[in-house]
mmCIF file of C-alpha atoms in Angstrom:
data_model
loop_
_atom_site.group_PDB
_atom_site.id
_atom_site.type_symbol
_atom_site.label_atom_id
_atom_site.label_comp_id
_atom_site.label_asym_id
_atom_site.label_seq_id
_atom_site.Cartn_x
_atom_site.Cartn_y
_atom_site.Cartn_z
ATOM 1 C CA MET N 2 0.000 0.000 0.000
ATOM 2 C CA ASN N 3 1.359 3.422 -0.980
ATOM 3 C CA LYS N 4 0.914 5.667 2.047
ATOM 4 C CA GLN N 5 0.337 9.347 1.221
ATOM 5 C CA PRO N 6 2.540 11.716 3.274
ATOM 6 C CA TYR N 7 0.951 14.115 5.698
ATOM 7 C CA PRO N 8 1.312 17.768 4.628
ATOM 8 C CA PHE N 9 3.643 18.607 7.500
ATOM 9 C CA GLU N 10 5.637 15.363 7.558
ATOM 10 C CA ASP N 11 8.452 16.782 5.416
ATOM 11 C CA LEU N 12 8.640 19.890 7.599
ATOM 12 C CA LEU N 13 8.876 17.772 10.752
ATOM 13 C CA GLU N 14 11.620 15.638 9.228
ATOM 14 C CA MET N 15 13.641 18.676 8.101
ATOM 15 C CA THR N 16 13.252 20.320 11.493
ATOM 16 C CA LEU N 17 14.275 17.227 13.411
ATOM 17 C CA ALA N 18 17.225 16.573 11.076
ATOM 18 C CA THR N 19 18.478 20.071 11.884
ATOM 19 C CA CYS N 20 17.959 19.980 15.635
ATOM 20 C CA GLU N 21 18.409 16.306 16.589
ATOM 21 C CA SER N 22 21.972 16.995 17.788
ATOM 22 C CA TRP N 23 20.632 19.677 20.134
ATOM 23 C CA ILE N 24 18.950 16.984 22.261
ATOM 24 C CA GLN N 25 21.565 16.110 24.860
ATOM 25 C CA LEU N 26 21.868 14.443 28.235
ATOM 26 C CA ASP N 27 22.404 16.731 31.203
ATOM 27 C CA ASP N 28 24.443 15.876 34.310
ATOM 28 C CA ASP N 29 21.395 14.255 35.928
ATOM 29 C CA GLY N 30 20.773 11.916 32.979
ATOM 30 C CA GLU N 31 17.764 13.914 31.772
ATOM 31 C CA LEU N 32 17.384 14.986 28.169
ATOM 32 C CA GLN N 33 17.468 18.677 27.411
ATOM 33 C CA PHE N 34 17.136 20.730 24.259
ATOM 34 C CA VAL N 35 20.353 22.741 24.088
ATOM 35 C CA ASP N 36 20.243 26.036 22.236
ATOM 36 C CA PRO N 37 23.136 25.895 19.740
ATOM 37 C CA ILE N 38 23.961 29.596 20.152
ATOM 38 C CA GLU N 39 23.630 29.870 23.938
ATOM 39 C CA ASN N 40 25.097 26.350 24.408
ATOM 40 C CA HIS N 41 22.625 25.539 27.183
ATOM 41 C CA GLU N 42 18.949 24.804 27.465
ATOM 42 C CA ILE N 43 16.763 27.875 27.562
ATOM 43 C CA SER N 44 14.397 26.097 29.873
ATOM 44 C CA ALA N 45 11.692 28.722 30.214
ATOM 45 C CA HIS N 46 11.265 28.899 26.469
ATOM 46 C CA TYR N 47 9.490 26.241 24.415
ATOM 47 C CA GLY N 48 12.092 24.508 22.252
ATOM 48 C CA SER N 49 12.040 21.372 24.393
ATOM 49 C CA THR N 50 8.271 20.958 24.434
ATOM 50 C CA HIS N 51 7.933 21.661 20.717
ATOM 51 C CA THR N 52 10.733 19.253 19.826
ATOM 52 C CA ALA N 53 9.207 16.531 21.984
ATOM 53 C CA ALA N 54 5.815 17.084 20.337
ATOM 54 C CA ALA N 55 7.430 16.997 16.879
ATOM 55 C CA LEU N 56 9.224 13.728 17.658
ATOM 56 C CA LEU N 57 6.017 12.168 18.943
ATOM 57 C CA THR N 58 3.904 13.404 16.042
ATOM 58 C CA LEU N 59 6.360 12.236 13.405
ATOM 59 C CA GLY N 60 6.872 8.955 15.247
ATOM 60 C CA VAL N 61 3.139 8.260 15.217
ATOM 61 C CA ILE N 62 2.788 9.244 11.545
ATOM 62 C CA LYS N 63 5.706 7.052 10.486
ATOM 63 C CA GLU N 64 4.948 4.343 13.049
ATOM 64 C CA ASP N 65 8.560 4.728 14.175
ATOM 65 C CA HIS N 66 8.925 3.483 17.748
ATOM 66 C CA SER N 67 12.424 4.993 18.155
ATOM 67 C CA LEU N 68 11.122 8.508 17.385
ATOM 68 C CA ILE N 69 8.224 8.011 19.792
ATOM 69 C CA GLU N 70 10.557 6.834 22.555
ATOM 70 C CA ARG N 71 12.949 9.753 21.976
ATOM 71 C CA GLY N 72 10.009 12.161 22.146
ATOM 72 C CA LYS N 73 8.730 10.531 25.328
ATOM 73 C CA GLN N 74 12.161 10.732 26.947
ATOM 74 C CA LEU N 75 12.491 14.427 26.139
ATOM 75 C CA LEU N 76 8.918 15.092 27.231
ATOM 76 C CA LYS N 77 9.406 13.285 30.553
ATOM 77 C CA SER N 78 12.544 15.348 31.201
ATOM 78 C CA VAL N 79 10.596 18.541 30.518
ATOM 79 C CA LEU N 80 7.774 17.439 32.809
ATOM 80 C CA ASN N 81 10.234 16.470 35.557
ATOM 81 C CA ARG N 82 11.573 20.064 35.535
ATOM 82 C CA TRP N 83 8.197 21.747 34.888
ATOM 83 C CA GLU N 84 7.654 23.127 38.388
ATOM 84 C CA ILE N 85 11.001 24.935 38.257
ATOM 85 C CA HIS N 86 10.699 26.177 34.674
ATOM 86 C CA LYS N 87 7.195 27.553 35.040
ATOM 87 C CA THR N 88 8.462 30.003 37.670
ATOM 88 C CA HIS N 89 10.934 31.658 35.288
ATOM 89 C CA PRO N 90 9.878 35.136 34.160
ATOM 90 C CA HIS N 91 10.328 34.193 30.495
ATOM 91 C CA PHE N 92 8.263 31.000 30.671
ATOM 92 C CA HIS N 93 6.084 30.838 27.555
ATOM 93 C CA ALA N 94 3.032 29.136 29.045
ATOM 94 C CA ASP N 95 0.802 29.322 25.958
ATOM 95 C CA PHE N 96 3.506 27.848 23.725
ATOM 96 C CA ASN N 97 4.432 25.103 26.202
ATOM 97 C CA HIS N 98 0.819 24.193 26.944
ATOM 98 C CA PHE N 99 0.094 23.998 23.224
ATOM 99 C CA ALA N 100 2.995 21.591 22.637
ATOM 100 C CA LEU N 101 1.932 19.450 25.613
ATOM 101 C CA CYS N 102 -1.583 19.204 24.186
ATOM 102 C CA ILE N 103 -0.194 18.117 20.805
ATOM 103 C CA ALA N 104 1.978 15.543 22.595
ATOM 104 C CA HIS N 105 -1.081 14.360 24.527
ATOM 105 C CA ASP N 106 -2.993 13.867 21.280
ATOM 106 C CA SER N 107 -0.119 11.740 19.951
ATOM 107 C CA LEU N 108 0.028 9.613 23.113
ATOM 108 C CA LYS N 109 -3.632 9.326 24.132
ATOM 109 C CA ASP N 110 -4.059 5.813 22.737
ATOM 110 C CA THR N 111 -0.743 4.400 23.944
ATOM 111 C CA ASP N 112 0.435 5.989 27.209
ATOM 112 C CA SER N 113 -2.334 6.864 29.657
ATOM 113 C CA GLN N 114 0.115 7.458 32.510
ATOM 114 C CA LEU N 115 2.117 10.100 30.632
ATOM 115 C CA CYS N 116 -1.120 11.657 29.375
ATOM 116 C CA GLU N 117 -2.307 11.999 32.969
ATOM 117 C CA VAL N 118 0.901 13.870 33.874
ATOM 118 C CA ILE N 119 0.425 16.157 30.861
ATOM 119 C CA ARG N 120 -3.196 16.902 31.809
ATOM 120 C CA THR N 121 -2.172 17.656 35.383
ATOM 121 C CA LYS N 122 0.589 20.066 34.316
ATOM 122 C CA VAL N 123 -1.623 21.841 31.767
ATOM 123 C CA ASN N 124 -4.595 22.047 34.133
ATOM 124 C CA THR N 125 -2.560 23.381 37.068
ATOM 125 C CA THR N 126 -0.350 25.891 35.237
ATOM 126 C CA SER N 127 -1.774 29.293 34.393
ATOM 127 C CA ASP N 128 -2.006 30.615 30.870
ATOM 128 C CA SER N 129 0.131 33.589 29.910
ATOM 129 C CA ASN N 130 -1.382 36.897 30.923
ATOM 130 C CA HIS N 131 -0.602 38.505 27.554
ATOM 131 C CA ASN N 132 -3.305 38.913 24.928
ATOM 132 C CA THR N 133 -0.780 38.774 22.129
ATOM 133 C CA ILE N 134 -2.916 37.947 19.106
ATOM 134 C CA ASN N 135 -0.698 35.218 17.703
ATOM 135 C CA TRP N 136 -0.658 33.487 21.100
ATOM 136 C CA LEU N 137 -4.431 33.397 21.484
ATOM 137 C CA PRO N 138 -5.101 30.559 19.011
ATOM 138 C CA MET N 139 -2.781 28.364 21.090
ATOM 139 C CA ARG N 140 -4.544 29.416 24.292
ATOM 140 C CA TRP N 141 -7.899 28.736 22.625
ATOM 141 C CA TYR N 142 -6.818 25.207 21.666
ATOM 142 C CA VAL N 143 -5.357 24.487 25.107
ATOM 143 C CA ASN N 144 -8.536 25.611 26.838
ATOM 144 C CA LEU N 145 -10.584 23.498 24.440
ATOM 145 C CA LYS N 146 -8.490 20.504 25.531
ATOM 146 C CA ARG N 147 -8.939 21.482 29.187
ATOM 147 C CA TYR N 148 -12.691 21.621 28.623
ATOM 148 C CA GLU N 149 -12.659 18.201 26.941
ATOM 149 C CA TRP N 150 -10.627 16.751 29.817
ATOM 150 C CA THR N 151 -12.609 18.300 32.686
ATOM 151 C CA GLY N 152 -15.979 19.498 31.381
ATOM 152 C CA GLU N 153 -15.482 22.699 33.398
ATOM 153 C CA GLU N 154 -17.402 25.647 31.916
ATOM 154 C CA LYS N 155 -14.718 28.175 32.907
ATOM 155 C CA TYR N 156 -12.694 26.955 29.938
ATOM 156 C CA GLN N 157 -15.562 27.738 27.551
ATOM 157 C CA LYS N 158 -15.445 31.327 28.820
ATOM 158 C CA ILE N 159 -11.714 31.577 28.064
ATOM 159 C CA ILE N 160 -12.301 30.116 24.594
ATOM 160 C CA SER N 161 -14.983 32.755 23.931
ATOM 161 C CA GLU N 162 -12.702 35.549 25.150
ATOM 162 C CA CYS N 163 -9.898 34.355 22.870
ATOM 163 C CA LYS N 164 -12.258 34.223 19.900
ATOM 164 C CA SER N 165 -13.657 37.677 20.635
ATOM 165 C CA THR N 166 -10.203 39.253 20.965
ATOM 166 C CA ILE N 167 -9.009 37.600 17.758
ATOM 167 C CA ASP N 168 -12.161 38.719 15.919
ATOM 168 C CA LYS N 169 -11.700 42.334 17.069
ATOM 169 C CA ALA N 170 -8.087 42.337 15.925
ATOM 170 C CA THR N 171 -8.764 40.770 12.522
ATOM 171 C CA ASN N 172 -9.005 43.061 9.505
ATOM 172 C CA LEU N 173 -11.647 42.609 6.806
ATOM 173 C CA ASP N 174 -9.008 41.006 4.556
ATOM 174 C CA GLY N 175 -8.284 38.367 7.216
ATOM 175 C CA GLY N 176 -4.988 39.873 8.340
#
């Protein structure tokens, strides 16, 4: 059977080919995503969560167990350090939550324990307090996932606020 590629499969492969060497073991045996310019992990940012989500997504698409395991290892390392990283002033909550939700979607049928950890971290960590327009679609998606996971109406309110703010900021031409 000739399997048709997913539209973003090539992009994921190119991205991972470029940054695979940036995934390194730290002194505690945890994986970290080392910024090649800074030569250390910028832990409050979102490179680690996005790389883990990309590994998991591509692994599921390609049915490649080694990619899935690498993604899970990186994701577990991120989650193990989550409580420290989320306190950093430059923590990008919306970006990190979004990547965790994507990772959750990739793992939901195969790793219920890791999915439970993801749901706990996402549900107990606040969203960013910035209404930066390009962040709001991520926040919208994350709160949709929170609503699906919990059924709590407060997440519907956040979704509506995101939509309203995006609508007000959108020009007639869609920009």
